[in-house]
Coordinates of N, CA and C in Angstrom, one line a residue:
X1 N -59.2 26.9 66.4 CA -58.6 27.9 67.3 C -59.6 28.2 68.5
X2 N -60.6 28.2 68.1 CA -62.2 28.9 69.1 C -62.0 27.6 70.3
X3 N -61.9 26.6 70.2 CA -62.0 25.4 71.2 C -61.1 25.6 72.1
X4 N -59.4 26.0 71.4 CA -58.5 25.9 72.2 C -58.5 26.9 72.9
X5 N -58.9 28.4 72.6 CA -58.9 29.6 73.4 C -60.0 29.6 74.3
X6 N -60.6 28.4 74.8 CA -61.7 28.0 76.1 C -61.1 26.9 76.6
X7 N -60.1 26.2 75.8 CA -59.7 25.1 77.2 C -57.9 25.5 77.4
X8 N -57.4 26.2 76.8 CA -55.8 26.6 77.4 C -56.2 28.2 78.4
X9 N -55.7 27.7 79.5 CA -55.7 28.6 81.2 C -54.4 29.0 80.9
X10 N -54.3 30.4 81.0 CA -52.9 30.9 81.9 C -53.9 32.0 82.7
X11 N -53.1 32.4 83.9 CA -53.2 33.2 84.7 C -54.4 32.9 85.5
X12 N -54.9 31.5 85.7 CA -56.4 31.1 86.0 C -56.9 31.5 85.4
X13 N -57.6 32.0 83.4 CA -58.1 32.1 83.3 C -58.0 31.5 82.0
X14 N -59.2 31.3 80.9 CA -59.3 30.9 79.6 C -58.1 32.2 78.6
X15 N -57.2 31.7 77.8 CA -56.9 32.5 77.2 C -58.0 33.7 76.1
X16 N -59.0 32.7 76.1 CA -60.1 33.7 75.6 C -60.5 34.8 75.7
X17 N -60.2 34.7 77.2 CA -60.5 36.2 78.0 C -59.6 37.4 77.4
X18 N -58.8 37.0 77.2 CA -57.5 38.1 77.0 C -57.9 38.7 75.5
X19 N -57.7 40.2 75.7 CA -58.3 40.9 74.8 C -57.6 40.8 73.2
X20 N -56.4 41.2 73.8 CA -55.3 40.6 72.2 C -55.8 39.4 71.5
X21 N -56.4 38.3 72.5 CA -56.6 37.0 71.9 C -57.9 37.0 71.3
X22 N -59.2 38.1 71.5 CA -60.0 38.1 71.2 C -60.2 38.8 69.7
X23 N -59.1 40.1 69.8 CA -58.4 40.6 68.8 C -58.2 39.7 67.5
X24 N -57.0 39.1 67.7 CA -56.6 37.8 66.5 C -57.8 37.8 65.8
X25 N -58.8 36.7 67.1 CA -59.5 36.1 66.6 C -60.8 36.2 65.8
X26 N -61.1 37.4 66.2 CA -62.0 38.4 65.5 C -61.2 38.9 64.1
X27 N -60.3 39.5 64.3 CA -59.4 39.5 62.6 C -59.8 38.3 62.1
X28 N -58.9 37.1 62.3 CA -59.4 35.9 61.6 C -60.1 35.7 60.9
X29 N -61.6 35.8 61.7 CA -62.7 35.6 61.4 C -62.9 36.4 60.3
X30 N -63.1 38.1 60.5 CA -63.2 38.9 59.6 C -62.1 38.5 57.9
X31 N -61.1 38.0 58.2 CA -60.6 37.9 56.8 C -60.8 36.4 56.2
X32 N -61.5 35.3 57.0 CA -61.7 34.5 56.8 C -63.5 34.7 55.7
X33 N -64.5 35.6 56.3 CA -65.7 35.8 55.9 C -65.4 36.6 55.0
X34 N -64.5 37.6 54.4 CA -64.0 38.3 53.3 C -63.4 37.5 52.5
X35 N -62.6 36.7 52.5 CA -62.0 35.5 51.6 C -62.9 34.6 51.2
X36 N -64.0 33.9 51.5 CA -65.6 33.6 51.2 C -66.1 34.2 49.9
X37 N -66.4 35.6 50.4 CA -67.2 36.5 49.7 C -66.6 36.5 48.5
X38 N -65.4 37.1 48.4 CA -64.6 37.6 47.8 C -64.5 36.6 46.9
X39 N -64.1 34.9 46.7 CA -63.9 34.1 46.2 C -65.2 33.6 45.4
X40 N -66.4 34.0 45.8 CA -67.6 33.6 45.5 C -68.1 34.3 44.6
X41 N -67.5 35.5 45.0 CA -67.8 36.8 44.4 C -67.5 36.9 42.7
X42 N -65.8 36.6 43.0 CA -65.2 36.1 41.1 C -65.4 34.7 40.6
X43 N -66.1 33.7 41.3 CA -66.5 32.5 41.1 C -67.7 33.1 40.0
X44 N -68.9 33.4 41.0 CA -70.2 34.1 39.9 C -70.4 34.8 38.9
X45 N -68.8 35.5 38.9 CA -68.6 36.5 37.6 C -67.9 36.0 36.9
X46 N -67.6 34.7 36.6 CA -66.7 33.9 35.9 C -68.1 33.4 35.3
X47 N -68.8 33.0 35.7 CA -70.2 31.9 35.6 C -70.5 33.1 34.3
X48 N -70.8 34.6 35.0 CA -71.7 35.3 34.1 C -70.5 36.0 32.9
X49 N -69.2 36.1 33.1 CA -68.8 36.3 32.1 C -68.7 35.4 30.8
X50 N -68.0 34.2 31.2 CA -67.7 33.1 30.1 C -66.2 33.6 29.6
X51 N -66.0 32.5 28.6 CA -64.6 32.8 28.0 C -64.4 33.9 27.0
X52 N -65.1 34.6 26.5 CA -64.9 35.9 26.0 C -64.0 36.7 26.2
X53 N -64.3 36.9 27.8 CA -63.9 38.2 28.9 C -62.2 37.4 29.1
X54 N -61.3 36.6 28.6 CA -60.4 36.3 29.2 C -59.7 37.1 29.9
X55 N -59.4 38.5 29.2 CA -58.5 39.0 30.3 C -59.3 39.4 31.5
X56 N -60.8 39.7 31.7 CA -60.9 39.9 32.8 C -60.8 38.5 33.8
X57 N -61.1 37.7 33.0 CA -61.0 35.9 33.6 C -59.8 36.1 34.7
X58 N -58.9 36.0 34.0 CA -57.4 35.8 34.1 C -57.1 37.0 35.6
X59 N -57.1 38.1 35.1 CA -56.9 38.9 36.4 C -57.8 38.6 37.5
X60 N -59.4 38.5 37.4 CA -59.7 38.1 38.7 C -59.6 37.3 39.0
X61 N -59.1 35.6 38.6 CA -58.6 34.5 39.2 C -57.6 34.7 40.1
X62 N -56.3 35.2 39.2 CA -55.2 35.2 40.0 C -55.0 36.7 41.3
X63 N -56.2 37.3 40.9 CA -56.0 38.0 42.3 C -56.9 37.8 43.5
X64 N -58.1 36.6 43.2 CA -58.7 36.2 44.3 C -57.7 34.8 44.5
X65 N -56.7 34.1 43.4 CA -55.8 33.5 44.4 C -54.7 33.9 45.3
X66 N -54.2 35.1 44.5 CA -53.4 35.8 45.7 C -53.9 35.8 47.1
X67 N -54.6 37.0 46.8 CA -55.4 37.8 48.3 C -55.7 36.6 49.3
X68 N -56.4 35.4 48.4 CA -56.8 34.3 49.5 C -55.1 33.1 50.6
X69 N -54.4 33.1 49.4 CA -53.5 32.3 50.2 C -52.8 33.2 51.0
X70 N -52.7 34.3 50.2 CA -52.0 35.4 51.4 C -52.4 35.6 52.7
X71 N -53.5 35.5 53.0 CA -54.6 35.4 53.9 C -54.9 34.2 54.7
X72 N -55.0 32.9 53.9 CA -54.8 31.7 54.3 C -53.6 31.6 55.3
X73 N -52.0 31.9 54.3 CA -50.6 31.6 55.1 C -50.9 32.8 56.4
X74 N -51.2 33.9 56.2 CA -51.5 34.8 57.8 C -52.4 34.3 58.8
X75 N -53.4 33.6 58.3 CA -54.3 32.9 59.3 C -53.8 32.1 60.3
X76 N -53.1 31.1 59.6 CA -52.4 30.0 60.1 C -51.4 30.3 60.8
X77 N -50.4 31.2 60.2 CA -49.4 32.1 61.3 C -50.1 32.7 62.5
X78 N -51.4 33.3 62.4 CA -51.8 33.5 63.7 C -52.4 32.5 64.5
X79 N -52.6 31.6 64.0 CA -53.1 30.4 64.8 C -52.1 29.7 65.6
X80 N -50.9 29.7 65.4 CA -49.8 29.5 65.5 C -49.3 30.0 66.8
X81 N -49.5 31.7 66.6 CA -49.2 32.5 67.6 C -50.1 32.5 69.0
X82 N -51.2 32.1 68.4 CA -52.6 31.5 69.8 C -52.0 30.5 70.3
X83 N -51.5 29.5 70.0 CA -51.4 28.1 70.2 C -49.7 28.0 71.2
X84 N -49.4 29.2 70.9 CA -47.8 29.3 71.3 C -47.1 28.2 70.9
X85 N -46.2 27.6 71.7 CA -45.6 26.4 71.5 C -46.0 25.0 71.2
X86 N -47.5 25.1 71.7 CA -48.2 24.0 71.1 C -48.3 24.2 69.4
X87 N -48.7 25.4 68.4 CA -48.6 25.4 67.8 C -47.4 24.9 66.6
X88 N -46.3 24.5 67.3 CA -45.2 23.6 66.3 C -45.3 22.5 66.8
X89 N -45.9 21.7 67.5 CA -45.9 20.3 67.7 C -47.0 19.4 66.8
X90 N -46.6 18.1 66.5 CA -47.5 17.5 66.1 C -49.0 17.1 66.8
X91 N -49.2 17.6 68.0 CA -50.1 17.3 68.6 C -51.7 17.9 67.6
X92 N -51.3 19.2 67.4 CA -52.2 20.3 66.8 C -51.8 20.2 65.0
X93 N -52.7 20.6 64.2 CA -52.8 20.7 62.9 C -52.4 21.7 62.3
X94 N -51.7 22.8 63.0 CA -51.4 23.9 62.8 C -50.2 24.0 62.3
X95 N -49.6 23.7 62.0 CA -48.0 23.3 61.4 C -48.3 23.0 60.1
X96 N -49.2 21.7 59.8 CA -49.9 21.3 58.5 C -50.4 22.7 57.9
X97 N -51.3 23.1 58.4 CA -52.2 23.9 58.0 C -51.3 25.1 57.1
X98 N -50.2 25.9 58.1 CA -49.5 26.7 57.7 C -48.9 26.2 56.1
X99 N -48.0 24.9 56.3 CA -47.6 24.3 55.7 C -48.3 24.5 53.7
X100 N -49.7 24.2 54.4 CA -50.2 23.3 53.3 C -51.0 24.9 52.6
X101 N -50.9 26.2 53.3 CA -51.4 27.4 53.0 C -50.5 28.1 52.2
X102 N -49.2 28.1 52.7 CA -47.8 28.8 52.2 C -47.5 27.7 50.8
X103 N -48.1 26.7 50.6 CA -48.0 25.8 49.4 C -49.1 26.6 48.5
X104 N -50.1 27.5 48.5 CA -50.9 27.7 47.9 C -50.3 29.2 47.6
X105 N -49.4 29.8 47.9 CA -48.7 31.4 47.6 C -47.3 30.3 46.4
X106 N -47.1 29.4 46.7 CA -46.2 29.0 45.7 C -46.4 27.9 44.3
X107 N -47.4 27.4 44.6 CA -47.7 26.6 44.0 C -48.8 26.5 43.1
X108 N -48.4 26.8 41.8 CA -49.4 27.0 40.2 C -49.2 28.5 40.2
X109 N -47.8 28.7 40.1 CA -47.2 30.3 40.1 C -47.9 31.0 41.6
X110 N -46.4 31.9 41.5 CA -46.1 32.4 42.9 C -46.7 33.4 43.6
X111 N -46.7 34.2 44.3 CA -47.4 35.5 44.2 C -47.1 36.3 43.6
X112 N -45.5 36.7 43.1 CA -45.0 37.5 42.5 C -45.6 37.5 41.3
X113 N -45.6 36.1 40.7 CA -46.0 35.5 39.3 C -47.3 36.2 39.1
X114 N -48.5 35.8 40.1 CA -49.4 36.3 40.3 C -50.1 38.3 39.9
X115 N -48.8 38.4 41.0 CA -49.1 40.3 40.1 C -48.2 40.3 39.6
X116 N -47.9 39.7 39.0 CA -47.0 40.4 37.4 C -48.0 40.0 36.4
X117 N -48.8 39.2 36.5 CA -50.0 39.0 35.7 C -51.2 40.1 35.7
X118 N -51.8 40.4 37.0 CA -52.6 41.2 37.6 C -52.4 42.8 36.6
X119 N -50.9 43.3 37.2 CA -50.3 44.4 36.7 C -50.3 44.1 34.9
X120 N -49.9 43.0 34.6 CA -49.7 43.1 32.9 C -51.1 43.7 32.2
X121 N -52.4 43.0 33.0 CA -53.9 43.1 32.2 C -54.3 44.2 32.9
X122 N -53.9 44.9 33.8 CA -54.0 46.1 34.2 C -54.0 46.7 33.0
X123 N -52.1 47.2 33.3 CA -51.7 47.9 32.1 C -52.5 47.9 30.7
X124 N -52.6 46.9 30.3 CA -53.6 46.6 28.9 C -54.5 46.8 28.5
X125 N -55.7 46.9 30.0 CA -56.7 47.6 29.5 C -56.6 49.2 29.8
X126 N -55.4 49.9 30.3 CA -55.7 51.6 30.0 C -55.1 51.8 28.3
X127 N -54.8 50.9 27.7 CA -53.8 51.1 26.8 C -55.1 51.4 25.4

């Protein structure tokens, strides 16, 4: 996205310049460096918990898979939105990308599936 918002001109200028676009792209960024963390974050507490902790296993898997494809499929929708029309053509990767991110909210249970898991080991441990 960073490339194309320095070489696509409207109005004589880099779309870059334009503050909304800087906006996006700064979101982006920010939920892209929080999906990082956040992923690394329950990765290392998986390492230090072990299989004991399953239920805590289980909820924080499927809620660092949520939050991330959720995040992923929004990314790509706004990349989309940068790219305008170019964004649905095969020229750009952005169609794939969306494609292949919205495969990851459906694919090895849904989101829904997702927090109904999250909410079940919730429930469980006030119980």
């Amino acid at each position: 996205v960073v490339p194309y918002i320095h070489d696509r001109k409207q109005f004589g200028q880099s779309i870059g310049e334009f503050q909304l676009i800087q906006g996006k792209v700064a979101d982006m960024y920010t939920v892209l460096q929080a999906a990082r963390a956040y992923c690394y974050t329950v990765g290392k507490n998986l390492d230090a918990l072990g299989t004991e902790h399953v239920r805590q296993v289980r909820k924080d898997c499927a809620s660092v898979i949520l939050w991330c494809a959720e995040k992923a499929t929004w990314m790509a929708g706004e990349g989309i939105q940068i790219f305008g029309g170019n964004g649905y053509i095969n020229d750009y990767p952005l169609g794939r990308l969306w494609r292949d991110a919205k495969l990851y909210e459906i694919g090895a249970g849904t989101s829904e599936i997702r927090r109904m898991l999250i909410g079940r080991e919730l429930f469980a441990e006030t119980m």
